[in-house]
PDB file of C-alpha atoms and ligand atoms in Angstrom:
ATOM      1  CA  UNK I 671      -3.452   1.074 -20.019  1.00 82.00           C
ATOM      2  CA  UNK I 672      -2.508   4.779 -19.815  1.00 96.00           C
ATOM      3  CA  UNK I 673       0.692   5.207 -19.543  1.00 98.00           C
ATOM      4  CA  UNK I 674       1.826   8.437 -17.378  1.00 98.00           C
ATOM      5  CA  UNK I 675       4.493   9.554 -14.719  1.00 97.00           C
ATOM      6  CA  UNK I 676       3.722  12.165 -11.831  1.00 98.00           C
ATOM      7  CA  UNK I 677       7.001  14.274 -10.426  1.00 97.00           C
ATOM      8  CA  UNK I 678       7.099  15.720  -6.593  1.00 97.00           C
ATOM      9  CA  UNK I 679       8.846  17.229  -4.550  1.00 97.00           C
ATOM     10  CA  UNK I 680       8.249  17.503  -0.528  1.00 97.00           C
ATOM     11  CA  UNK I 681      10.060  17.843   2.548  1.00 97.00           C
ATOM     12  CA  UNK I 682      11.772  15.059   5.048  1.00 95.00           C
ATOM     13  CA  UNK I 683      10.177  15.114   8.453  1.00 96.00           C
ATOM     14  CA  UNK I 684      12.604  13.535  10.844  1.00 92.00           C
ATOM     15  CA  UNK I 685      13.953  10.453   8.798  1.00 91.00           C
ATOM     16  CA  UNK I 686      16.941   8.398   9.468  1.00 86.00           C
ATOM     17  CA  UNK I 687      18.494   5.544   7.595  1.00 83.00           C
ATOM     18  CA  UNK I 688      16.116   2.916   8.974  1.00 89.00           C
ATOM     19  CA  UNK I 689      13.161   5.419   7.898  1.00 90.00           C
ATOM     20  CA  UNK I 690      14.806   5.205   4.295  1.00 88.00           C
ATOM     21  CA  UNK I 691      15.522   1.536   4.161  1.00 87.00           C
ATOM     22  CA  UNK I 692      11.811   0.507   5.631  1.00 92.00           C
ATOM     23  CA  UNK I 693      10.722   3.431   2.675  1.00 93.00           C
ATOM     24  CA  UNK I 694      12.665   1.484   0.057  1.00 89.00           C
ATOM     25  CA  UNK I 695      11.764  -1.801   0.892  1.00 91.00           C
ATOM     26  CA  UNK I 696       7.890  -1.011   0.865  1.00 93.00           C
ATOM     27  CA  UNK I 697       8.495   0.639  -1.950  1.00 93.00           C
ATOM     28  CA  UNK I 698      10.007  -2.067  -4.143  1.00 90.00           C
ATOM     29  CA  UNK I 699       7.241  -4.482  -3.124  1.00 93.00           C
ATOM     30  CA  UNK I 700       4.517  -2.120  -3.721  1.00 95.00           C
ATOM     31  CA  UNK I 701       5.844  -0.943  -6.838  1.00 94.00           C
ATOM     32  CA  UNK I 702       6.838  -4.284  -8.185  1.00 93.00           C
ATOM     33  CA  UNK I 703       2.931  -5.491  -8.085  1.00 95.00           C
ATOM     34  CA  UNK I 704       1.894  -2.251  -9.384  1.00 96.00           C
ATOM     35  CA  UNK I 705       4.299  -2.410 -12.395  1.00 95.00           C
ATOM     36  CA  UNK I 706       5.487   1.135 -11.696  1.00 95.00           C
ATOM     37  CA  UNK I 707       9.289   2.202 -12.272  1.00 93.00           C
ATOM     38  CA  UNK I 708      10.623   5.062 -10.148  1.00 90.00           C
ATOM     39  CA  UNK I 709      13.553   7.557  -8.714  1.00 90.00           C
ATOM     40  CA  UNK I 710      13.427   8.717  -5.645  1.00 89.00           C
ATOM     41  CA  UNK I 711      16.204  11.435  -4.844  1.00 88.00           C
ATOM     42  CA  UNK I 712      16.766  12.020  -1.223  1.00 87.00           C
ATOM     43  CA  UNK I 713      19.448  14.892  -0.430  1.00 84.00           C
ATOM     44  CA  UNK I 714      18.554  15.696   2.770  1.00 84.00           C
ATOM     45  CA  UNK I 715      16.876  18.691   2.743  1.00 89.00           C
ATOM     46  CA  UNK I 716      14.494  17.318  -0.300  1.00 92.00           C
ATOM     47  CA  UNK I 717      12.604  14.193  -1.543  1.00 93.00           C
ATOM     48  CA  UNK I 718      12.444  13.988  -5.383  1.00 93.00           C
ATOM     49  CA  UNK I 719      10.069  11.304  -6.809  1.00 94.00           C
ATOM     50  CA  UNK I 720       9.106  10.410 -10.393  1.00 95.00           C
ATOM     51  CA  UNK I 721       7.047   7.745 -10.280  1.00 96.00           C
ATOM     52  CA  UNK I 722       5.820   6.039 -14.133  1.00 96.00           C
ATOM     53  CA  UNK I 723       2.770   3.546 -14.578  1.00 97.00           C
ATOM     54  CA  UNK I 724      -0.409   3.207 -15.015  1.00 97.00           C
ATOM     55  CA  UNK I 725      -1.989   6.471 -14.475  1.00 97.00           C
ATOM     56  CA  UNK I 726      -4.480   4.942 -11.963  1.00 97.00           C
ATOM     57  CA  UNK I 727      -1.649   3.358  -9.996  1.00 98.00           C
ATOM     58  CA  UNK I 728       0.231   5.957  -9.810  1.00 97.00           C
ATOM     59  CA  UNK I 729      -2.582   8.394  -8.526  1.00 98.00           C
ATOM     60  CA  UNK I 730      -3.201   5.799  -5.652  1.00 98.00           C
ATOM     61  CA  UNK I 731       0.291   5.720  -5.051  1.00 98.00           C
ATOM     62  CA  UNK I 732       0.471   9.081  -4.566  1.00 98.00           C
ATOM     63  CA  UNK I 733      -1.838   9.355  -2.922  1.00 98.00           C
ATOM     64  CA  UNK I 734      -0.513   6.730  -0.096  1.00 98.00           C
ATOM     65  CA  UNK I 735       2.635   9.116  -0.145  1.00 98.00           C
ATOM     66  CA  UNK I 736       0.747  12.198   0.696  1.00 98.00           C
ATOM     67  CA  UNK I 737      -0.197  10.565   3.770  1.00 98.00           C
ATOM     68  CA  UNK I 738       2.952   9.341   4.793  1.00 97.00           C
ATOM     69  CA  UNK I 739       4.382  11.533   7.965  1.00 97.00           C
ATOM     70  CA  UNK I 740       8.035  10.647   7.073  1.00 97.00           C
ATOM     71  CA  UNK I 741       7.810  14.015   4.927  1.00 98.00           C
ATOM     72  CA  UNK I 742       5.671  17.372   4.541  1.00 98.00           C
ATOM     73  CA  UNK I 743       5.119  19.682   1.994  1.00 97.00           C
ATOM     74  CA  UNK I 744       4.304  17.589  -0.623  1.00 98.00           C
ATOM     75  CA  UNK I 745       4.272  19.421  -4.164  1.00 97.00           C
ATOM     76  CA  UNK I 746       3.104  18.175  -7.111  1.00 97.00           C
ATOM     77  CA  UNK I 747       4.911  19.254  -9.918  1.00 96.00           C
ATOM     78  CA  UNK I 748       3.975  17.401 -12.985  1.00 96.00           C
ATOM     79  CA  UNK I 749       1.518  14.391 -14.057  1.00 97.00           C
ATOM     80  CA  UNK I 750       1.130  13.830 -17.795  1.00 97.00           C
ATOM     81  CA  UNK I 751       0.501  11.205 -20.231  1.00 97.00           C
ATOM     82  CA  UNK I 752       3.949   9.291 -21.802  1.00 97.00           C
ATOM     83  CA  UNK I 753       4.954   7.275 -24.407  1.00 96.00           C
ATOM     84  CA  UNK I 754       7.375   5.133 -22.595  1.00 95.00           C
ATOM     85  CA  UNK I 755       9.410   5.053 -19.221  1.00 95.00           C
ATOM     86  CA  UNK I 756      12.359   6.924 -18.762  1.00 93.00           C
ATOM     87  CA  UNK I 757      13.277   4.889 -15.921  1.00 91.00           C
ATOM     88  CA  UNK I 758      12.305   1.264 -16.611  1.00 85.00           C
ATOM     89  CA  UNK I 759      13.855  -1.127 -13.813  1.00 77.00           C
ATOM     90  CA  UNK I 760      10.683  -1.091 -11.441  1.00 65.00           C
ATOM     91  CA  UNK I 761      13.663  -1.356  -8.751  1.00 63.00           C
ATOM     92  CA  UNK I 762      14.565   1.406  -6.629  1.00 62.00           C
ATOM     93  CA  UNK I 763      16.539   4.420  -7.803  1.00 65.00           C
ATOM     94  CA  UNK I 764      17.552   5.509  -4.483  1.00 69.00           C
ATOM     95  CA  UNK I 765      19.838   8.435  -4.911  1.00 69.00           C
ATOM     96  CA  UNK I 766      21.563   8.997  -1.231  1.00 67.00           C
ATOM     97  CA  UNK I 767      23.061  12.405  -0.294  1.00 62.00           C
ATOM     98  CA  UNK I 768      26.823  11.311  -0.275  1.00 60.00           C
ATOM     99  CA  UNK I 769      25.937   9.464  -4.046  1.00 63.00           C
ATOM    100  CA  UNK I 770      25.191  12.801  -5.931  1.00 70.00           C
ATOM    101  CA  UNK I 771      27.533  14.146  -8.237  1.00 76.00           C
ATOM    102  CA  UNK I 772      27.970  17.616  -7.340  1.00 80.00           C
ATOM    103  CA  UNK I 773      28.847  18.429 -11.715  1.00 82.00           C
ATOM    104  CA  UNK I 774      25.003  17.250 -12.226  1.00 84.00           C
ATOM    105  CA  UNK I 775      23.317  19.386  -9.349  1.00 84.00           C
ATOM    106  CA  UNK I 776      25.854  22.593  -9.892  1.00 86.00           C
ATOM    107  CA  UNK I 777      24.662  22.208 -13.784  1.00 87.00           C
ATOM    108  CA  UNK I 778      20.718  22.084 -12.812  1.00 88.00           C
ATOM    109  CA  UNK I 779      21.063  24.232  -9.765  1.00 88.00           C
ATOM    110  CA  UNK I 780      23.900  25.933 -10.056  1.00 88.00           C
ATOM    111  CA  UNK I 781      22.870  27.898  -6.141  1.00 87.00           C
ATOM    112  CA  UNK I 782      22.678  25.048  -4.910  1.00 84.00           C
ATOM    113  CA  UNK I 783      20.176  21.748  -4.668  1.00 85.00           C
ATOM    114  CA  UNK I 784      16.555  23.226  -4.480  1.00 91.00           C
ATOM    115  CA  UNK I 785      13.269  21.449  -6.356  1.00 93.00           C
ATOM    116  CA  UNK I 786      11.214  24.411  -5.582  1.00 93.00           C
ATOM    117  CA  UNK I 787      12.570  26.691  -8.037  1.00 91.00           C
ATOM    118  CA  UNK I 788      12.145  24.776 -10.821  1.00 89.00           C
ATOM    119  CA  UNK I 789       8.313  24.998 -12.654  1.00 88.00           C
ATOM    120  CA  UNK I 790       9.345  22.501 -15.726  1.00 92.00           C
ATOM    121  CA  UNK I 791       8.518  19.205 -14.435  1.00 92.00           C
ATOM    122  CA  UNK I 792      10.469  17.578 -17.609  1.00 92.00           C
ATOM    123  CA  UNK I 793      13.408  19.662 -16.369  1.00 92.00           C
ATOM    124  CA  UNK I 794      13.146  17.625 -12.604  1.00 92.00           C
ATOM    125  CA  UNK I 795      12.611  14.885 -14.889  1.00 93.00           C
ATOM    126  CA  UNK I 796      16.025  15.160 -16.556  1.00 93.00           C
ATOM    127  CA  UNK I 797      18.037  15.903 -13.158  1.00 90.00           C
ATOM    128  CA  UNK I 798      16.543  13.176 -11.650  1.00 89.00           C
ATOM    129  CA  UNK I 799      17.966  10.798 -15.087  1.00 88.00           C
ATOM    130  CA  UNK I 800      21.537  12.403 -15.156  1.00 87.00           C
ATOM    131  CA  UNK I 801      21.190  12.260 -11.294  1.00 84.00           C
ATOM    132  CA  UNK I 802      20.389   8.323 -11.604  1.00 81.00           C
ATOM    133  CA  UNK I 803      23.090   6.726 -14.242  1.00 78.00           C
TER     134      UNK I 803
HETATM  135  P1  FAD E 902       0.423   1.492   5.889  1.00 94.49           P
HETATM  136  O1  FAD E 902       1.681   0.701   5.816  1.00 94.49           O
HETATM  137  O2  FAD E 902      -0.891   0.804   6.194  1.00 94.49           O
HETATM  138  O3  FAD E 902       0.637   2.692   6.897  1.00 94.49           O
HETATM  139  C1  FAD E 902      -0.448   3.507   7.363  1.00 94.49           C
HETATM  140  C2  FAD E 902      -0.020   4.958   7.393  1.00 94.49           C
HETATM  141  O4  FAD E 902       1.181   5.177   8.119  1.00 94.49           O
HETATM  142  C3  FAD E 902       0.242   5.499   6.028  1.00 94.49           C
HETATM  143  O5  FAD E 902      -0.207   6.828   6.022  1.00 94.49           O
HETATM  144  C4  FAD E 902       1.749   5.444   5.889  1.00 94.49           C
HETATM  145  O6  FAD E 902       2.160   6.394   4.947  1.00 94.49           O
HETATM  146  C5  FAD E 902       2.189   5.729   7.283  1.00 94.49           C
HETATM  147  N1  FAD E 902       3.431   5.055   7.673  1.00 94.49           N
HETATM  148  C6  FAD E 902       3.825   3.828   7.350  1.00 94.49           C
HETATM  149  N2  FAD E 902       5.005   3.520   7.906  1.00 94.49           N
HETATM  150  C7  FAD E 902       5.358   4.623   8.624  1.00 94.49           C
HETATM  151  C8  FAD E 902       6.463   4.943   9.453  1.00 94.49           C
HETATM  152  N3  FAD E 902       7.467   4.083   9.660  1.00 94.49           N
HETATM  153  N4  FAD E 902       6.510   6.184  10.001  1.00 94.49           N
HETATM  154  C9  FAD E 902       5.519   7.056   9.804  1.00 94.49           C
HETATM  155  N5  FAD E 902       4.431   6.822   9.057  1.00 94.49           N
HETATM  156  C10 FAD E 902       4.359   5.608   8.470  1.00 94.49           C
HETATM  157  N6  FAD E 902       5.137   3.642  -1.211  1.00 94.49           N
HETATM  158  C11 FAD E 902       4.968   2.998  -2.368  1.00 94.49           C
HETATM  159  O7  FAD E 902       4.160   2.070  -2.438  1.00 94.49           O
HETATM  160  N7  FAD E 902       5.664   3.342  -3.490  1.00 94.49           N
HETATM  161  C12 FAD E 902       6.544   4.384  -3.518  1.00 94.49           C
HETATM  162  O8  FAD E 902       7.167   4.655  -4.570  1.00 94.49           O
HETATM  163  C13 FAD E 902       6.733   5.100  -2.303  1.00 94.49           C
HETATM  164  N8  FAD E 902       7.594   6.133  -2.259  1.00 94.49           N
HETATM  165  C14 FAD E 902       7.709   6.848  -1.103  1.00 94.49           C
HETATM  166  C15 FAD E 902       8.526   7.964  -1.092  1.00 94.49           C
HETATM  167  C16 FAD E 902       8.645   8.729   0.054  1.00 94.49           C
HETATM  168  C17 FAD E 902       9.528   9.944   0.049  1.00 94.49           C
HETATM  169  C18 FAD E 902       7.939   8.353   1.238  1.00 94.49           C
HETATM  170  C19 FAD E 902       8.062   9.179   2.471  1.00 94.49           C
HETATM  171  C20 FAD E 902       7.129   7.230   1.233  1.00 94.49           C
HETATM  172  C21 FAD E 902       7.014   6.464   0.083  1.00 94.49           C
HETATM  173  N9  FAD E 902       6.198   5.320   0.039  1.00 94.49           N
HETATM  174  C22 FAD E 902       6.020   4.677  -1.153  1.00 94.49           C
HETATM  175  C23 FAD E 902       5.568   4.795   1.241  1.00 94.49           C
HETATM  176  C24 FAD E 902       4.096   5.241   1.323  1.00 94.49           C
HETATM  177  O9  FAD E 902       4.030   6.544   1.847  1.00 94.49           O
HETATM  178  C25 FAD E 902       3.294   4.278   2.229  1.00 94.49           C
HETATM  179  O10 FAD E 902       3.865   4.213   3.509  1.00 94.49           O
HETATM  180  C26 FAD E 902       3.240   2.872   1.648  1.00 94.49           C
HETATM  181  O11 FAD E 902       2.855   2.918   0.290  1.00 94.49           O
HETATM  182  C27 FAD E 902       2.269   1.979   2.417  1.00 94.49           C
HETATM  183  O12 FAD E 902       0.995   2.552   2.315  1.00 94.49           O
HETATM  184  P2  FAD E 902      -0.235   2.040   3.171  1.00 94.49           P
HETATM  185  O13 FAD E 902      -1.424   2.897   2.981  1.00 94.49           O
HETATM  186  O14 FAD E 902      -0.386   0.563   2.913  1.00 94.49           O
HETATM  187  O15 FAD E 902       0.262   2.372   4.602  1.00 94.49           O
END
């Protein structure tokens, strides 16, 4: 197996809590069968996503979320070959809005949350991990 992780960003079209919780829970199934471990950062202007796995499940993942109309704008930011998973529990990292530690997004963004200024995918990467423990 190769293993790799792709990073994204894109835009939330219209979603409410149910929208996230029936995201999650597909999510969790989908990803438990296809062995891939994840964030997902939702701040409500913004999805975040890292996703980590095989690289061929991960591209058809993606390529189910680039589909989805529960967001727009989807921007691929990184997909590259790893070592091992920075995020292991294939579980949901759901980061909600009211759960982010304003120190960790004032010390990645420090004018405020916004994915689409940042071109290092490892730095996304990073936020997302400090963003996640
Ligand atoms: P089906 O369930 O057959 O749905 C058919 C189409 O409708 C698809 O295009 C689907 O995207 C869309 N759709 C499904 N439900 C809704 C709805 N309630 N409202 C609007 N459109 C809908 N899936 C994963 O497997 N793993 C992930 O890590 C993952 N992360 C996601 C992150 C975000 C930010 C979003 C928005 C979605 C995510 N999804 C994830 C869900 C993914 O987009 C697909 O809905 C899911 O994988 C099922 O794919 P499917 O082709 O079987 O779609």
């Amino acid at each position: 197996m190769f293993l790799a992780h792709l990073i994204y960003f894109s835009v939330p079209s219209g979603v409410g809590d149910a929208d996230i919780q029936n995201i999650c829970d597909i999510s969790n199934a989908n990803n438990s069968i296809d062995d891939i471990t994840r964030s997902l950062m939702y701040s409500g202007s913004y999805f975040v996503q890292i996703l980590e796995g095989s690289r061929t499940n991960i591209s058809k993942c993606y390529t189910r979320i680039c589909r989805d109309t529960r967001h727009g704008d989807v921007t691929l930011v990184g997909f590259s070959a790893i070592n091992e998973r920075r995020f292991p529990d294939w579980n949901l990292r759901y980061i909600g809005g009211s759960q982010l530690d304003i120190r960790i997004i004032n010390r990645f963004f420090p004018k405020g949350f916004n994915p689409t200024i940042i071109s290092d995918p490892n730095a996304l990467r990073d936020f997302l991990w400090f963003a996640s423990q």
